[in-house]
PDB file of C-alpha atoms in Angstrom:
ATOM      1  CA  MET A   3      -0.944  33.237 -12.954  1.00 53.00           C
ATOM      2  CA  SER A   4      -3.374  32.217 -15.618  1.00 71.00           C
ATOM      3  CA  MET A   5      -2.318  34.150 -18.786  1.00 77.00           C
ATOM      4  CA  ASP A   6      -1.016  32.904 -22.012  1.00 84.00           C
ATOM      5  CA  LYS A   7       2.658  33.394 -21.475  1.00 85.00           C
ATOM      6  CA  GLN A   8       3.679  32.738 -25.011  1.00 86.00           C
ATOM      7  CA  LYS A   9       1.343  35.435 -26.281  1.00 85.00           C
ATOM      8  CA  LEU A  10       2.519  37.783 -23.664  1.00 85.00           C
ATOM      9  CA  GLN A  11       6.099  37.101 -24.708  1.00 85.00           C
ATOM     10  CA  LYS A  12       5.334  37.796 -28.342  1.00 86.00           C
ATOM     11  CA  LEU A  13       3.556  41.069 -27.555  1.00 84.00           C
ATOM     12  CA  LEU A  14       6.286  42.147 -25.165  1.00 84.00           C
ATOM     13  CA  TRP A  15       9.022  41.504 -27.908  1.00 82.00           C
ATOM     14  CA  ALA A  16       6.951  43.308 -30.471  1.00 83.00           C
ATOM     15  CA  GLU A  17       6.514  46.279 -28.056  1.00 80.00           C
ATOM     16  CA  ALA A  18      10.216  46.424 -27.288  1.00 81.00           C
ATOM     17  CA  ALA A  19      11.380  46.136 -30.814  1.00 83.00           C
ATOM     18  CA  SER A  20       9.056  48.803 -32.140  1.00 79.00           C
ATOM     19  CA  TYR A  21       9.804  51.169 -29.296  1.00 75.00           C
ATOM     20  CA  ARG A  22      13.598  50.822 -29.856  1.00 73.00           C
ATOM     21  CA  ALA A  23      13.229  51.296 -33.577  1.00 79.00           C
ATOM     22  CA  ASP A  24      10.824  54.282 -32.947  1.00 72.00           C
ATOM     23  CA  CYS A  25       8.581  52.818 -35.516  1.00 74.00           C
ATOM     24  CA  ALA A  26       5.101  53.663 -36.366  1.00 75.00           C
ATOM     25  CA  ASP A  27       3.889  50.198 -35.151  1.00 78.00           C
ATOM     26  CA  TRP A  28       4.841  51.002 -31.633  1.00 78.00           C
ATOM     27  CA  LYS A  29       1.406  52.596 -30.693  1.00 81.00           C
ATOM     28  CA  ARG A  30      -0.463  49.501 -32.279  1.00 84.00           C
ATOM     29  CA  ASN A  31       1.838  47.123 -30.394  1.00 82.00           C
ATOM     30  CA  THR A  32       1.271  49.072 -27.146  1.00 85.00           C
ATOM     31  CA  GLU A  33      -2.499  48.889 -27.607  1.00 87.00           C
ATOM     32  CA  ALA A  34      -2.346  45.131 -28.265  1.00 89.00           C
ATOM     33  CA  LEU A  35      -0.366  44.568 -25.196  1.00 87.00           C
ATOM     34  CA  GLN A  36      -2.723  46.719 -22.992  1.00 90.00           C
ATOM     35  CA  GLU A  37      -5.651  44.950 -24.421  1.00 90.00           C
ATOM     36  CA  PHE A  38      -4.158  41.517 -23.540  1.00 90.00           C
ATOM     37  CA  LEU A  39      -3.240  42.633 -20.038  1.00 90.00           C
ATOM     38  CA  GLY A  40      -6.633  44.217 -19.300  1.00 90.00           C
ATOM     39  CA  GLU A  41      -6.519  46.163 -16.104  1.00 91.00           C
ATOM     40  CA  LYS A  42      -3.193  44.982 -15.163  1.00 89.00           C
ATOM     41  CA  THR A  43      -0.028  46.942 -15.775  1.00 87.00           C
ATOM     42  CA  VAL A  44       3.131  45.507 -17.338  1.00 87.00           C
ATOM     43  CA  GLU A  45       4.749  45.920 -13.997  1.00 87.00           C
ATOM     44  CA  GLU A  46       2.028  44.015 -12.166  1.00 88.00           C
ATOM     45  CA  ALA A  47       2.256  41.127 -14.731  1.00 88.00           C
ATOM     46  CA  ALA A  48       6.006  41.128 -14.465  1.00 87.00           C
ATOM     47  CA  LEU A  49       5.730  40.927 -10.624  1.00 89.00           C
ATOM     48  CA  GLU A  50       3.204  38.057 -10.825  1.00 89.00           C
ATOM     49  CA  LEU A  51       5.527  36.209 -13.261  1.00 89.00           C
ATOM     50  CA  LEU A  52       8.498  36.641 -10.907  1.00 90.00           C
ATOM     51  CA  GLU A  53       6.402  35.271  -7.996  1.00 91.00           C
ATOM     52  CA  GLU A  54       5.403  32.361 -10.131  1.00 91.00           C
ATOM     53  CA  ASN A  55       9.052  31.721 -10.980  1.00 91.00           C
ATOM     54  CA  LYS A  56      10.026  31.817  -7.342  1.00 92.00           C
ATOM     55  CA  ALA A  57       7.248  29.332  -6.422  1.00 93.00           C
ATOM     56  CA  LEU A  58       8.374  27.043  -9.208  1.00 93.00           C
ATOM     57  CA  ARG A  59      12.078  27.209  -8.195  1.00 93.00           C
ATOM     58  CA  SER A  60      11.001  26.238  -4.617  1.00 94.00           C
ATOM     59  CA  ASP A  61       8.999  23.325  -5.989  1.00 94.00           C
ATOM     60  CA  ILE A  62      11.962  22.191  -7.920  1.00 95.00           C
ATOM     61  CA  GLU A  63      14.173  22.401  -5.021  1.00 94.00           C
ATOM     62  CA  THR A  64      11.743  20.358  -2.889  1.00 94.00           C
ATOM     63  CA  TRP A  65      11.506  17.769  -5.665  1.00 94.00           C
ATOM     64  CA  GLN A  66      15.286  17.610  -5.910  1.00 94.00           C
ATOM     65  CA  LEU A  67      15.584  16.986  -2.076  1.00 93.00           C
ATOM     66  CA  SER A  68      12.830  14.365  -2.377  1.00 93.00           C
ATOM     67  CA  ILE A  69      14.540  12.635  -5.220  1.00 93.00           C
ATOM     68  CA  GLN A  70      17.873  12.798  -3.494  1.00 92.00           C
ATOM     69  CA  ALA A  71      16.337  11.261  -0.293  1.00 90.00           C
ATOM     70  CA  GLU A  72      14.766   8.498  -2.455  1.00 91.00           C
ATOM     71  CA  ARG A  73      18.218   7.798  -4.069  1.00 89.00           C
ATOM     72  CA  ASN A  74      19.815   7.630  -0.582  1.00 88.00           C
ATOM     73  CA  CYS A  75      17.117   5.197   0.544  1.00 88.00           C
ATOM     74  CA  HIS A  76      17.533   2.963  -2.545  1.00 90.00           C
ATOM     75  CA  SER A  77      21.281   3.148  -2.112  1.00 88.00           C
ATOM     76  CA  SER A  78      20.935   1.803   1.457  1.00 87.00           C
ATOM     77  CA  GLU A  79      18.596  -0.835   0.227  1.00 90.00           C
ATOM     78  CA  LYS A  80      20.948  -1.766  -2.511  1.00 90.00           C
ATOM     79  CA  GLU A  81      23.913  -2.210  -0.014  1.00 90.00           C
ATOM     80  CA  GLY A  82      21.757  -4.347   2.207  1.00 89.00           C
ATOM     81  CA  LEU A  83      20.781  -6.539  -0.808  1.00 89.00           C
ATOM     82  CA  GLN A  84      24.392  -6.711  -1.970  1.00 88.00           C
ATOM     83  CA  LYS A  85      25.319  -7.800   1.551  1.00 87.00           C
ATOM     84  CA  GLU A  86      22.683 -10.521   1.702  1.00 85.00           C
ATOM     85  CA  LEU A  87      23.731 -11.722  -1.835  1.00 83.00           C
ATOM     86  CA  GLY A  88      27.319 -11.958  -0.518  1.00 82.00           C
ATOM     87  CA  GLN A  89      26.097 -14.073   2.294  1.00 79.00           C
ATOM     88  CA  LEU A  90      24.191 -16.206  -0.112  1.00 79.00           C
ATOM     89  CA  LYS A  91      27.297 -16.692  -2.211  1.00 80.00           C
ATOM     90  CA  GLY A  92      29.429 -17.549   0.853  1.00 79.00           C
ATOM     91  CA  PRO A  93      30.660 -20.947   2.071  1.00 83.00           C
ATOM     92  CA  ALA A  94      28.260 -21.099   4.945  1.00 82.00           C
ATOM     93  CA  PHE A  95      25.279 -20.933   2.640  1.00 84.00           C
ATOM     94  CA  ALA A  96      26.858 -23.506   0.238  1.00 83.00           C
ATOM     95  CA  GLU A  97      27.150 -25.847   3.192  1.00 87.00           C
ATOM     96  CA  GLU A  98      23.574 -25.284   4.250  1.00 87.00           C
ATOM     97  CA  LEU A  99      22.345 -25.746   0.746  1.00 88.00           C
ATOM     98  CA  THR A 100      24.215 -29.024   0.418  1.00 90.00           C
ATOM     99  CA  ALA A 101      22.783 -30.355   3.624  1.00 90.00           C
ATOM    100  CA  LEU A 102      19.219 -29.298   2.659  1.00 92.00           C
ATOM    101  CA  ARG A 103      19.634 -31.007  -0.734  1.00 94.00           C
ATOM    102  CA  LYS A 104      20.779 -34.203   1.186  1.00 91.00           C
ATOM    103  CA  ASP A 105      17.682 -34.044   3.286  1.00 88.00           C
ATOM    104  CA  ALA A 106      15.472 -33.448   0.249  1.00 91.00           C
ATOM    105  CA  GLU A 107      17.087 -36.558  -1.368  1.00 88.00           C
ATOM    106  CA  ARG A 108      16.367 -38.690   1.714  1.00 82.00           C
ATOM    107  CA  TYR A 109      12.837 -37.462   1.814  1.00 80.00           C
ATOM    108  CA  ARG A 110      12.246 -38.068  -1.752  1.00 81.00           C
ATOM    109  CA  TRP A 111      13.698 -41.496  -1.609  1.00 76.00           C
ATOM    110  CA  LEU A 112      11.435 -42.444   1.211  1.00 74.00           C
ATOM    111  CA  GLN A 113       8.438 -40.702  -0.321  1.00 72.00           C
ATOM    112  CA  PHE A 114       8.685 -42.604  -3.650  1.00 71.00           C
ATOM    113  CA  GLY A 115       9.201 -46.130  -2.063  1.00 61.00           C
ATOM    114  CA  ARG A 116      12.393 -47.241  -3.721  1.00 57.00           C
ATOM    115  CA  SER A 117      13.823 -50.540  -2.668  1.00 57.00           C
ATOM    116  CA  GLY A 118      14.971 -50.505   0.880  1.00 57.00           C
ATOM    117  CA  TYR A 119      12.145 -48.267   1.896  1.00 60.00           C
ATOM    118  CA  ILE A 120      10.284 -51.128   3.679  1.00 63.00           C
ATOM    119  CA  GLU A 121      13.402 -52.086   5.513  1.00 62.00           C
ATOM    120  CA  VAL A 122      13.973 -48.601   6.834  1.00 64.00           C
ATOM    121  CA  VAL A 123      10.238 -48.253   7.854  1.00 64.00           C
ATOM    122  CA  GLU A 124      10.236 -51.683   9.543  1.00 64.00           C
ATOM    123  CA  TRP A 125      13.400 -50.861  11.377  1.00 60.00           C
ATOM    124  CA  ILE A 126      12.234 -47.529  12.399  1.00 64.00           C
ATOM    125  CA  GLY A 127       8.898 -48.968  13.698  1.00 62.00           C
ATOM    126  CA  PRO A 128      10.196 -50.550  16.886  1.00 60.00           C
ATOM    127  CA  HIS A 129      13.132 -48.031  17.330  1.00 57.00           C
ATOM    128  CA  ALA A 130      11.143 -44.845  16.579  1.00 58.00           C
ATOM    129  CA  THR A 131      11.679 -43.460  19.982  1.00 57.00           C
ATOM    130  CA  GLY A 132      15.405 -43.167  19.709  1.00 59.00           C
ATOM    131  CA  MET A 133      15.577 -42.599  15.991  1.00 62.00           C
ATOM    132  CA  ILE A 134      15.995 -38.973  15.412  1.00 66.00           C
ATOM    133  CA  GLY A 135      18.387 -36.542  13.800  1.00 74.00           C
ATOM    134  CA  GLU A 136      21.682 -37.946  12.663  1.00 80.00           C
ATOM    135  CA  ASP A 137      20.834 -41.507  13.551  1.00 75.00           C
ATOM    136  CA  LEU A 138      17.846 -41.425  11.280  1.00 75.00           C
ATOM    137  CA  ASP A 139      19.861 -39.794   8.539  1.00 81.00           C
ATOM    138  CA  ALA A 140      22.475 -42.413   8.823  1.00 82.00           C
ATOM    139  CA  LEU A 141      19.859 -45.272   8.647  1.00 76.00           C
ATOM    140  CA  VAL A 142      18.177 -43.764   5.544  1.00 77.00           C
ATOM    141  CA  ASP A 143      21.648 -42.994   3.920  1.00 81.00           C
ATOM    142  CA  GLY A 144      22.618 -46.719   4.546  1.00 79.00           C
ATOM    143  CA  ALA A 145      19.504 -47.957   2.965  1.00 77.00           C
ATOM    144  CA  MET A 146      19.801 -45.707   0.020  1.00 78.00           C
ATOM    145  CA  ALA A 147      23.306 -46.847  -0.505  1.00 79.00           C
ATOM    146  CA  LYS A 148      22.272 -50.429  -0.471  1.00 75.00           C
ATOM    147  CA  ALA A 149      19.506 -49.726  -2.895  1.00 70.00           C
ATOM    148  CA  GLU A 150      21.863 -48.081  -5.312  1.00 68.00           C
ATOM    149  CA  GLN A 151      24.133 -51.062  -5.305  1.00 60.00           C
ATOM    150  CA  PRO A 152      23.577 -53.617  -8.209  1.00 56.00           C
TER     151      PRO A 152
END
């Protein structure tokens, strides 16, 4: 409904008040209300407003359901993230992180050519085919330990 609801409300209150008081302004207020409504009756305007209110309530209920669904979705996501965070804080992750740090230290040591690097590379050369995994890690760890000793 595209009418100025505030103006309608003021006119209706003026009409009701002057009618109840049996005041001389009642006729003037009635004419002002009729002029505002045009060809519509007060009853038609009231019915239109009731329909508009019903539609608005329906929209509000739809929005509330949508918001609740969003909350439920976010709650599920939050639980999943909390579970993942718990796993990240767990002992298995700490062990994996320690192992990855040790691998990174080996790589950095080899990359930046600290003393012992040539020894490891020369040893790996002829033995490269059998030098994988833990064997290679042990060789690099040994060279790193020698390099750290004064």
